[in-house]
Amino acid sequence: MNPIQEGRVVIIGSGLIGRSWAMVFAGGGFQVNIYDIVQQQITSALETIRKEMKELEETRMLKGTLSAEEQLSLVSGCTDLKTAVEGAVYIQECIPENLESKQKIFGQLDLIVNNNIILASSTSTLLPTKLFTGLNHVKQCIVAHPVNPPYYVPLVELVPHPETDPSTVEKTHALMKKIGQSPVKIIKEIDGFVLNRLQYAIISEAWRLVGEGVISPSDLDLVMSDGLGMRYAFMGPLETMHLNAEGMLNYCDRYREGMKRVLKSFGPIPEFSGATEQKINQAMCEKTPADPEHLNTRRQWRDKCLMCLAKLKKDIKSN
Ligand code: NAI
């Protein structure tokens, strides 16, 4: 089978997320056109992608079956929107998280796209009804929210507008699977989608426990990284329940009252400021000072860990 796919993908906005999406699509064998309003951003994106793909190839972590050079030959840049989208099958918008800017770009796209293309937004927080309402091509619009860095963390939350055609959801789901991502369908839009709602629930209780002096900030993080996180890299909380007793019904029988009692003791939403903020900030800065150099070194370490975990998960699946 020819690993090069038919149809071209357009990435709109070549920052952190746009670059990563471009690499994911090229890994899947798609031609990728990167559009940005800043030429320098495109130039730097193409350079970064070349460097990263070469490094990934050396460490045998490059996605897909094509070589780095073959994948690089699929990626190009463009500063003219109309030329960029001509003949494309899928657009992944990755411009900054600002409602007016995103509405503006989708308004521009609405005037120039055909009736088959899919218009997807990478937004982390903006609801489809805010982004897409009133567009002529609303049936073809969807949020496809990645997790940073998308190259190593495959989850993509697919969130339709109420008027999004079901075929748009299905086609986007199939496309994401084809490029090796792990799409989930959010059936109806909700503030924070699902990943951030779960994340905020954890942050909220973590903040309270540290604020109330139950545990230190560094030990709190250890509870996740060496406790819950170990399992959660492989299975979710619901399957965990199922396995932690003789099935789900037995788990609920055994633990429902205890869960409800503990959950009732959760306090109000924290303010995320004041003394607890100072305390947590101090602990975090002792470990990683909050200057760009230290933060970047630690981010690189995180991405390396994620890369190893991604490889482990892939090996486990193929066994
Ligand atoms: P960024 O600031 O790194 O990059 C934005 C890029 O868009 C820049 O290259 C800029 O020149 C370009 N741009 C601005 N206006 C434009 C326009 N009208 N047309 C074309 N290009 C334009 O932003 P980042 O972090 O990559 O975020 C992009 C989107 O991805 C946001 O919606 C964000 O919420 C979402 N996202 C970000 C994650 C993260 O961790 N950074 C994670 C998941 C989603």
mmCIF file of C-alpha atoms and ligand atoms in Angstrom:
data_model
loop_
_atom_site.group_PDB
_atom_site.id
_atom_site.type_symbol
_atom_site.label_atom_id
_atom_site.label_comp_id
_atom_site.label_asym_id
_atom_site.label_seq_id
_atom_site.Cartn_x
_atom_site.Cartn_y
_atom_site.Cartn_z
ATOM 1 C CA MET A 1 0.000 0.000 0.000
ATOM 2 C CA ASN A 2 1.271 3.477 -0.826
ATOM 3 C CA PRO A 3 1.952 5.175 2.510
ATOM 4 C CA ILE A 4 1.295 8.604 0.922
ATOM 5 C CA GLN A 5 -2.354 9.551 1.495
ATOM 6 C CA GLU A 6 -4.626 11.275 -0.951
ATOM 7 C CA GLY A 7 -5.774 14.752 -0.029
ATOM 8 C CA ARG A 8 -3.973 17.653 1.553
ATOM 9 C CA VAL A 9 -4.222 18.980 5.085
ATOM 10 C CA VAL A 10 -3.895 22.659 5.971
ATOM 11 C CA ILE A 11 -2.562 23.824 9.315
ATOM 12 C CA ILE A 12 -3.600 27.378 10.147
ATOM 13 C CA GLY A 13 -1.186 28.938 12.641
ATOM 14 C CA SER A 14 2.340 27.557 12.915
ATOM 15 C CA GLY A 15 3.057 27.947 16.643
ATOM 16 C CA LEU A 16 3.605 25.195 19.189
ATOM 17 C CA ILE A 17 0.482 23.190 18.375
ATOM 18 C CA GLY A 18 0.408 23.838 14.615
ATOM 19 C CA ARG A 19 3.960 22.497 14.261
ATOM 20 C CA SER A 20 3.158 19.392 16.202
ATOM 21 C CA TRP A 21 -0.023 18.731 14.171
ATOM 22 C CA ALA A 22 1.994 19.188 10.954
ATOM 23 C CA MET A 23 4.404 16.468 12.087
ATOM 24 C CA VAL A 24 1.573 14.138 13.095
ATOM 25 C CA PHE A 25 -0.169 14.517 9.700
ATOM 26 C CA ALA A 26 3.101 14.124 7.760
ATOM 27 C CA GLY A 27 3.817 10.996 9.813
ATOM 28 C CA GLY A 28 0.441 9.707 8.639
ATOM 29 C CA GLY A 29 1.521 10.285 5.023
ATOM 30 C CA PHE A 30 -0.516 13.438 4.322
ATOM 31 C CA GLN A 31 0.680 16.438 2.382
ATOM 32 C CA VAL A 32 0.616 19.352 4.803
ATOM 33 C CA ASN A 33 0.443 23.019 3.969
ATOM 34 C CA ILE A 34 1.234 25.341 6.869
ATOM 35 C CA TYR A 35 -0.439 28.754 6.680
ATOM 36 C CA ASP A 36 0.426 31.663 8.972
ATOM 37 C CA ILE A 37 0.102 35.431 8.793
ATOM 38 C CA VAL A 38 3.746 35.759 9.888
ATOM 39 C CA GLN A 39 6.270 34.486 7.295
ATOM 40 C CA GLN A 40 8.969 34.178 9.977
ATOM 41 C CA GLN A 41 6.747 31.796 11.941
ATOM 42 C CA ILE A 42 6.441 29.510 8.909
ATOM 43 C CA THR A 43 10.196 29.604 8.288
ATOM 44 C CA SER A 44 10.929 28.783 11.900
ATOM 45 C CA ALA A 45 8.230 26.063 11.931
ATOM 46 C CA LEU A 46 9.752 24.356 8.878
ATOM 47 C CA GLU A 47 13.228 24.513 10.468
ATOM 48 C CA THR A 48 11.984 23.126 13.798
ATOM 49 C CA ILE A 49 10.059 20.341 12.074
ATOM 50 C CA ARG A 50 13.162 19.344 10.060
ATOM 51 C CA LYS A 51 15.343 19.279 13.185
ATOM 52 C CA GLU A 52 12.791 17.345 15.255
ATOM 53 C CA MET A 53 12.041 14.788 12.552
ATOM 54 C CA LYS A 54 15.750 14.080 12.059
ATOM 55 C CA GLU A 55 16.236 13.630 15.807
ATOM 56 C CA LEU A 56 13.176 11.387 16.034
ATOM 57 C CA GLU A 57 14.469 9.279 13.154
ATOM 58 C CA GLU A 58 17.826 8.869 14.889
ATOM 59 C CA THR A 59 16.130 7.668 18.069
ATOM 60 C CA ARG A 60 13.738 5.501 16.004
ATOM 61 C CA MET A 61 10.760 7.403 17.378
ATOM 62 C CA LEU A 62 9.616 8.927 14.079
ATOM 63 C CA LYS A 63 5.936 8.229 13.477
ATOM 64 C CA GLY A 64 4.703 6.366 10.407
ATOM 65 C CA THR A 65 6.486 4.296 7.797
ATOM 66 C CA LEU A 66 8.030 7.116 5.741
ATOM 67 C CA SER A 67 11.580 8.344 6.331
ATOM 68 C CA ALA A 68 12.195 11.818 7.777
ATOM 69 C CA GLU A 69 13.181 13.132 4.310
ATOM 70 C CA GLU A 70 10.039 11.636 2.762
ATOM 71 C CA GLN A 71 7.875 13.203 5.466
ATOM 72 C CA LEU A 72 9.671 16.546 5.148
ATOM 73 C CA SER A 73 9.000 16.570 1.409
ATOM 74 C CA LEU A 74 5.270 16.489 2.256
ATOM 75 C CA VAL A 75 5.387 19.671 4.360
ATOM 76 C CA SER A 76 5.303 23.154 2.859
ATOM 77 C CA GLY A 77 4.401 26.688 3.940
ATOM 78 C CA CYS A 78 2.199 29.448 2.515
ATOM 79 C CA THR A 79 1.043 32.937 3.511
ATOM 80 C CA ASP A 80 -1.937 33.124 1.135
ATOM 81 C CA LEU A 81 -5.055 31.616 2.670
ATOM 82 C CA LYS A 82 -6.905 30.967 -0.596
ATOM 83 C CA THR A 83 -3.926 29.173 -2.154
ATOM 84 C CA ALA A 84 -3.341 27.237 1.067
ATOM 85 C CA VAL A 85 -6.842 25.750 1.238
ATOM 86 C CA GLU A 86 -7.287 25.042 -2.482
ATOM 87 C CA GLY A 87 -7.887 21.309 -2.998
ATOM 88 C CA ALA A 88 -7.479 20.520 0.724
ATOM 89 C CA VAL A 89 -9.620 17.915 2.481
ATOM 90 C CA TYR A 90 -9.055 18.969 6.090
ATOM 91 C CA ILE A 91 -8.131 22.182 7.905
ATOM 92 C CA GLN A 92 -6.749 22.206 11.439
ATOM 93 C CA GLU A 93 -6.903 25.721 12.886
ATOM 94 C CA CYS A 94 -4.202 26.449 15.509
ATOM 95 C CA ILE A 95 -4.175 30.232 15.965
ATOM 96 C CA PRO A 96 -4.038 31.803 19.471
ATOM 97 C CA GLU A 97 -6.890 31.180 21.894
ATOM 98 C CA ASN A 98 -8.916 34.319 21.192
ATOM 99 C CA LEU A 99 -12.607 34.089 20.278
ATOM 100 C CA GLU A 100 -12.713 37.114 17.928
ATOM 101 C CA SER A 101 -9.592 35.994 16.008
ATOM 102 C CA LYS A 102 -10.922 32.474 15.643
ATOM 103 C CA GLN A 103 -14.386 33.678 14.560
ATOM 104 C CA LYS A 104 -12.655 35.904 12.018
ATOM 105 C CA ILE A 105 -10.545 33.139 10.490
ATOM 106 C CA PHE A 106 -13.507 30.729 10.320
ATOM 107 C CA GLY A 107 -15.539 33.545 8.708
ATOM 108 C CA GLN A 108 -12.803 33.965 6.080
ATOM 109 C CA LEU A 109 -12.604 30.220 5.485
ATOM 110 C CA ASP A 110 -16.401 29.987 5.203
ATOM 111 C CA LEU A 111 -16.231 32.178 2.091
ATOM 112 C CA ILE A 112 -13.597 30.160 0.250
ATOM 113 C CA VAL A 113 -14.030 26.471 1.127
ATOM 114 C CA ASN A 114 -16.066 23.829 -0.726
ATOM 115 C CA ASN A 115 -18.816 21.636 0.712
ATOM 116 C CA ASN A 116 -16.580 18.635 1.427
ATOM 117 C CA ILE A 117 -13.683 19.982 3.444
ATOM 118 C CA ILE A 118 -13.628 19.579 7.237
ATOM 119 C CA LEU A 119 -12.943 22.691 9.320
ATOM 120 C CA ALA A 120 -11.458 21.747 12.702
ATOM 121 C CA SER A 121 -10.344 23.972 15.561
ATOM 122 C CA SER A 122 -7.642 23.087 18.111
ATOM 123 C CA THR A 123 -9.266 25.324 20.737
ATOM 124 C CA SER A 124 -8.792 24.232 24.353
ATOM 125 C CA THR A 125 -11.639 26.267 25.818
ATOM 126 C CA LEU A 126 -13.964 27.802 23.215
ATOM 127 C CA LEU A 127 -17.274 26.063 22.625
ATOM 128 C CA PRO A 128 -18.338 25.093 19.076
ATOM 129 C CA THR A 129 -21.520 27.202 19.432
ATOM 130 C CA LYS A 130 -19.319 30.248 20.034
ATOM 131 C CA LEU A 131 -16.936 29.450 17.180
ATOM 132 C CA PHE A 132 -19.147 28.145 14.387
ATOM 133 C CA THR A 133 -22.725 29.443 14.790
ATOM 134 C CA GLY A 134 -23.936 31.246 11.668
ATOM 135 C CA LEU A 135 -21.306 29.837 9.293
ATOM 136 C CA ASN A 136 -22.621 28.526 5.962
ATOM 137 C CA HIS A 137 -20.378 25.483 6.369
ATOM 138 C CA VAL A 138 -21.304 24.807 10.026
ATOM 139 C CA LYS A 139 -22.113 21.171 9.116
ATOM 140 C CA GLN A 140 -18.439 20.688 8.284
ATOM 141 C CA CYS A 141 -17.120 22.299 11.488
ATOM 142 C CA ILE A 142 -15.819 20.534 14.585
ATOM 143 C CA VAL A 143 -13.480 21.107 17.507
ATOM 144 C CA ALA A 144 -10.538 18.678 17.458
ATOM 145 C CA HIS A 145 -8.775 19.499 20.715
ATOM 146 C CA PRO A 146 -5.307 17.937 21.066
ATOM 147 C CA VAL A 147 -3.233 17.469 24.199
ATOM 148 C CA ASN A 148 0.206 19.050 24.388
ATOM 149 C CA PRO A 149 2.485 17.701 22.949
ATOM 150 C CA PRO A 150 0.218 15.986 20.356
ATOM 151 C CA TYR A 151 3.148 14.063 18.892
ATOM 152 C CA TYR A 152 3.473 11.995 22.087
ATOM 153 C CA VAL A 153 0.055 12.339 23.721
ATOM 154 C CA PRO A 154 -2.411 10.971 21.172
ATOM 155 C CA LEU A 155 -5.774 11.972 22.683
ATOM 156 C CA VAL A 156 -7.974 14.272 20.590
ATOM 157 C CA GLU A 157 -11.350 15.466 21.908
ATOM 158 C CA LEU A 158 -13.846 15.791 19.061
ATOM 159 C CA VAL A 159 -16.610 18.247 19.936
ATOM 160 C CA PRO A 160 -19.370 18.938 17.389
ATOM 161 C CA HIS A 161 -21.562 22.020 17.042
ATOM 162 C CA PRO A 162 -25.257 21.036 17.391
ATOM 163 C CA GLU A 163 -25.519 21.500 13.596
ATOM 164 C CA THR A 164 -22.351 19.567 12.739
ATOM 165 C CA ASP A 165 -23.201 16.748 10.345
ATOM 166 C CA PRO A 166 -22.650 13.290 11.906
ATOM 167 C CA SER A 167 -20.523 12.421 8.848
ATOM 168 C CA THR A 168 -18.098 15.217 9.820
ATOM 169 C CA VAL A 169 -17.629 13.593 13.229
ATOM 170 C CA GLU A 170 -17.156 10.149 11.673
ATOM 171 C CA LYS A 171 -14.731 11.371 9.010
ATOM 172 C CA THR A 172 -12.654 13.310 11.556
ATOM 173 C CA HIS A 173 -12.633 10.314 13.884
ATOM 174 C CA ALA A 174 -11.426 8.061 11.049
ATOM 175 C CA LEU A 175 -8.780 10.577 9.992
ATOM 176 C CA MET A 176 -7.433 10.887 13.533
ATOM 177 C CA LYS A 177 -7.159 7.113 13.817
ATOM 178 C CA LYS A 178 -5.429 6.944 10.461
ATOM 179 C CA ILE A 179 -2.690 9.335 11.621
ATOM 180 C CA GLY A 180 -2.208 7.378 14.861
ATOM 181 C CA GLN A 181 -4.074 9.695 17.264
ATOM 182 C CA SER A 182 -6.645 8.531 19.766
ATOM 183 C CA PRO A 183 -9.914 10.401 19.149
ATOM 184 C CA VAL A 184 -12.852 10.497 21.576
ATOM 185 C CA LYS A 185 -16.330 11.783 20.731
ATOM 186 C CA ILE A 186 -17.738 14.377 23.124
ATOM 187 C CA ILE A 187 -21.420 13.878 22.372
ATOM 188 C CA LYS A 188 -22.541 17.379 23.359
ATOM 189 C CA GLU A 189 -20.504 20.466 24.070
ATOM 190 C CA ILE A 190 -19.679 21.335 27.666
ATOM 191 C CA ASP A 191 -17.414 23.995 29.158
ATOM 192 C CA GLY A 192 -13.899 22.582 29.594
ATOM 193 C CA PHE A 193 -14.749 19.581 27.395
ATOM 194 C CA VAL A 194 -13.867 16.359 29.272
ATOM 195 C CA LEU A 195 -10.103 16.287 29.740
ATOM 196 C CA ASN A 196 -9.942 19.687 31.418
ATOM 197 C CA ARG A 197 -12.997 18.988 33.586
ATOM 198 C CA LEU A 198 -11.223 15.909 34.949
ATOM 199 C CA GLN A 199 -7.945 17.812 35.238
ATOM 200 C CA TYR A 200 -9.586 20.696 37.128
ATOM 201 C CA ALA A 201 -11.289 18.273 39.546
ATOM 202 C CA ILE A 202 -7.851 16.847 40.389
ATOM 203 C CA ILE A 203 -6.182 20.270 40.628
ATOM 204 C CA SER A 204 -8.968 21.506 42.869
ATOM 205 C CA GLU A 205 -8.639 18.700 45.415
ATOM 206 C CA ALA A 206 -4.815 18.808 45.212
ATOM 207 C CA TRP A 207 -4.950 22.527 46.046
ATOM 208 C CA ARG A 208 -7.288 21.955 49.007
ATOM 209 C CA LEU A 209 -5.182 19.124 50.460
ATOM 210 C CA VAL A 210 -2.004 21.215 50.311
ATOM 211 C CA GLY A 211 -3.828 24.342 51.527
ATOM 212 C CA GLU A 212 -5.221 22.496 54.539
ATOM 213 C CA GLY A 213 -1.781 21.138 55.437
ATOM 214 C CA VAL A 214 -2.687 17.495 54.754
ATOM 215 C CA ILE A 215 0.306 16.878 52.473
ATOM 216 C CA SER A 216 3.287 18.763 51.047
ATOM 217 C CA PRO A 217 3.175 19.963 47.411
ATOM 218 C CA SER A 218 5.963 17.591 46.321
ATOM 219 C CA ASP A 219 4.335 14.568 47.978
ATOM 220 C CA LEU A 220 0.984 15.517 46.424
ATOM 221 C CA ASP A 221 2.581 15.360 42.966
ATOM 222 C CA LEU A 222 4.128 12.008 43.865
ATOM 223 C CA VAL A 223 0.667 10.600 44.665
ATOM 224 C CA MET A 224 -0.185 11.149 41.004
ATOM 225 C CA SER A 225 3.128 10.339 39.286
ATOM 226 C CA ASP A 226 3.939 7.192 41.312
ATOM 227 C CA GLY A 227 0.378 6.253 42.289
ATOM 228 C CA LEU A 228 -2.727 7.011 40.283
ATOM 229 C CA GLY A 229 -0.778 8.022 37.170
ATOM 230 C CA MET A 230 0.861 4.596 36.905
ATOM 231 C CA ARG A 231 -2.526 3.007 36.245
ATOM 232 C CA TYR A 232 -4.027 5.920 34.382
ATOM 233 C CA ALA A 233 -1.393 5.646 31.645
ATOM 234 C CA PHE A 234 -3.068 2.358 30.713
ATOM 235 C CA MET A 235 -6.676 2.436 31.884
ATOM 236 C CA GLY A 236 -9.246 4.975 32.996
ATOM 237 C CA PRO A 237 -10.997 5.418 36.358
ATOM 238 C CA LEU A 238 -14.037 3.398 35.305
ATOM 239 C CA GLU A 239 -12.088 0.315 34.262
ATOM 240 C CA THR A 240 -9.980 0.747 37.405
ATOM 241 C CA MET A 241 -13.179 0.423 39.462
ATOM 242 C CA HIS A 242 -14.182 -2.685 37.522
ATOM 243 C CA LEU A 243 -10.827 -4.377 38.217
ATOM 244 C CA ASN A 244 -10.430 -3.208 41.812
ATOM 245 C CA ALA A 245 -13.336 -5.375 42.943
ATOM 246 C CA GLU A 246 -15.196 -8.332 41.484
ATOM 247 C CA GLY A 247 -16.540 -6.130 38.717
ATOM 248 C CA MET A 248 -18.232 -2.731 38.670
ATOM 249 C CA LEU A 249 -21.396 -3.730 40.544
ATOM 250 C CA ASN A 250 -19.374 -5.280 43.312
ATOM 251 C CA TYR A 251 -17.160 -2.144 43.480
ATOM 252 C CA CYS A 252 -20.221 0.076 43.871
ATOM 253 C CA ASP A 253 -21.660 -2.242 46.533
ATOM 254 C CA ARG A 254 -18.442 -2.140 48.474
ATOM 255 C CA TYR A 255 -17.383 1.461 48.052
ATOM 256 C CA ARG A 256 -20.402 3.631 47.199
ATOM 257 C CA GLU A 257 -21.054 4.790 50.778
ATOM 258 C CA GLY A 258 -17.372 5.454 51.428
ATOM 259 C CA MET A 259 -16.997 7.395 48.177
ATOM 260 C CA LYS A 260 -20.052 9.508 48.955
ATOM 261 C CA ARG A 261 -18.852 10.213 52.519
ATOM 262 C CA VAL A 262 -15.405 11.355 51.302
ATOM 263 C CA LEU A 263 -16.857 13.347 48.394
ATOM 264 C CA LYS A 264 -19.181 15.204 50.788
ATOM 265 C CA SER A 265 -16.100 16.371 52.702
ATOM 266 C CA PHE A 266 -14.668 18.129 49.628
ATOM 267 C CA GLY A 267 -14.702 21.883 50.270
ATOM 268 C CA PRO A 268 -15.698 24.823 48.093
ATOM 269 C CA ILE A 269 -13.835 25.767 44.908
ATOM 270 C CA PRO A 270 -10.378 27.071 45.897
ATOM 271 C CA GLU A 271 -9.402 30.671 45.035
ATOM 272 C CA PHE A 272 -6.036 29.575 43.584
ATOM 273 C CA SER A 273 -4.411 32.604 45.229
ATOM 274 C CA GLY A 274 -3.078 33.799 48.600
ATOM 275 C CA ALA A 275 -1.052 31.695 51.040
ATOM 276 C CA THR A 276 -1.635 28.357 49.288
ATOM 277 C CA GLU A 277 -0.534 29.846 45.971
ATOM 278 C CA GLN A 278 2.671 31.108 47.647
ATOM 279 C CA LYS A 279 3.321 27.767 49.286
ATOM 280 C CA ILE A 280 2.821 25.742 46.104
ATOM 281 C CA ASN A 281 4.800 28.223 44.015
ATOM 282 C CA GLN A 282 7.736 28.056 46.411
ATOM 283 C CA ALA A 283 7.811 24.258 46.288
ATOM 284 C CA MET A 284 7.567 24.189 42.482
ATOM 285 C CA CYS A 285 10.315 26.813 42.067
ATOM 286 C CA GLU A 286 12.647 24.933 44.412
ATOM 287 C CA LYS A 287 12.411 21.999 42.034
ATOM 288 C CA THR A 288 12.306 23.966 38.757
ATOM 289 C CA PRO A 289 13.000 27.729 38.905
ATOM 290 C CA ALA A 290 10.368 29.560 36.826
ATOM 291 C CA ASP A 291 12.783 31.068 34.271
ATOM 292 C CA PRO A 292 12.625 30.061 30.592
ATOM 293 C CA GLU A 293 15.866 28.065 30.674
ATOM 294 C CA HIS A 294 14.947 25.838 33.623
ATOM 295 C CA LEU A 295 11.349 25.456 32.473
ATOM 296 C CA ASN A 296 12.470 24.422 28.983
ATOM 297 C CA THR A 297 14.961 21.884 30.330
ATOM 298 C CA ARG A 298 12.239 20.351 32.471
ATOM 299 C CA ARG A 299 9.773 20.378 29.514
ATOM 300 C CA GLN A 300 12.344 18.534 27.418
ATOM 301 C CA TRP A 301 12.673 15.950 30.184
ATOM 302 C CA ARG A 302 8.851 15.623 30.292
ATOM 303 C CA ASP A 303 8.645 15.129 26.521
ATOM 304 C CA LYS A 304 11.402 12.501 26.654
ATOM 305 C CA CYS A 305 9.466 10.624 29.353
ATOM 306 C CA LEU A 306 6.282 10.867 27.288
ATOM 307 C CA MET A 307 8.141 9.587 24.246
ATOM 308 C CA CYS A 308 9.379 6.531 26.213
ATOM 309 C CA LEU A 309 5.877 5.934 27.554
ATOM 310 C CA ALA A 310 4.386 6.225 24.061
ATOM 311 C CA LYS A 311 6.914 3.648 22.848
ATOM 312 C CA LEU A 312 6.109 1.316 25.738
ATOM 313 C CA LYS A 313 2.371 1.575 25.047
ATOM 314 C CA LYS A 314 2.973 0.871 21.363
ATOM 315 C CA ASP A 315 5.124 -2.187 22.182
ATOM 316 C CA ILE A 316 2.501 -3.520 24.611
ATOM 317 C CA LYS A 317 -0.249 -3.119 21.988
ATOM 318 C CA SER A 318 1.701 -4.931 19.300
ATOM 319 C CA ASN A 319 2.504 -7.901 21.587
HETATM 320 P P1 NAI B 1 0.959 29.870 19.498
HETATM 321 O O1 NAI B 1 0.832 31.248 20.025
HETATM 322 O O2 NAI B 1 2.201 29.087 19.808
HETATM 323 O O3 NAI B 1 0.823 29.901 17.894
HETATM 324 C C1 NAI B 1 -0.153 30.612 17.219
HETATM 325 C C2 NAI B 1 0.279 30.840 15.775
HETATM 326 O O4 NAI B 1 -0.824 31.362 15.047
HETATM 327 C C3 NAI B 1 1.434 31.832 15.596
HETATM 328 O O5 NAI B 1 2.379 31.265 14.712
HETATM 329 C C4 NAI B 1 0.764 33.052 14.951
HETATM 330 O O6 NAI B 1 1.628 33.776 14.075
HETATM 331 C C5 NAI B 1 -0.361 32.397 14.190
HETATM 332 N N1 NAI B 1 -1.505 33.269 13.871
HETATM 333 C C6 NAI B 1 -2.059 34.249 14.617
HETATM 334 N N2 NAI B 1 -3.147 34.745 13.982
HETATM 335 C C7 NAI B 1 -3.280 34.050 12.821
HETATM 336 C C8 NAI B 1 -4.204 34.097 11.742
HETATM 337 N N3 NAI B 1 -5.220 34.927 11.735
HETATM 338 N N4 NAI B 1 -4.026 33.248 10.723
HETATM 339 C C9 NAI B 1 -2.988 32.374 10.706
HETATM 340 N N5 NAI B 1 -2.088 32.286 11.696
HETATM 341 C C10 NAI B 1 -2.230 33.112 12.741
HETATM 342 O O7 NAI B 1 -0.337 29.077 19.994
HETATM 343 P P2 NAI B 1 -0.465 27.527 20.410
HETATM 344 O O8 NAI B 1 0.014 27.307 21.800
HETATM 345 O O9 NAI B 1 0.115 26.706 19.328
HETATM 346 O O10 NAI B 1 -2.068 27.356 20.456
HETATM 347 C C11 NAI B 1 -2.841 27.261 19.290
HETATM 348 C C12 NAI B 1 -4.218 26.715 19.630
HETATM 349 O O11 NAI B 1 -4.082 25.387 20.157
HETATM 350 C C13 NAI B 1 -4.989 27.507 20.678
HETATM 351 O O12 NAI B 1 -6.339 27.537 20.343
HETATM 352 C C14 NAI B 1 -4.776 26.718 21.946
HETATM 353 O O13 NAI B 1 -5.826 26.862 22.885
HETATM 354 C C15 NAI B 1 -4.786 25.296 21.384
HETATM 355 N N6 NAI B 1 -4.108 24.323 22.238
HETATM 356 C C16 NAI B 1 -2.927 24.670 22.845
HETATM 357 C C17 NAI B 1 -2.307 23.763 23.695
HETATM 358 C C18 NAI B 1 -1.016 24.149 24.362
HETATM 359 O O14 NAI B 1 -0.625 23.472 25.314
HETATM 360 N N7 NAI B 1 -0.310 25.191 23.895
HETATM 361 C C19 NAI B 1 -2.867 22.431 23.945
HETATM 362 C C20 NAI B 1 -4.099 22.152 23.194
HETATM 363 C C21 NAI B 1 -4.675 23.081 22.390
#
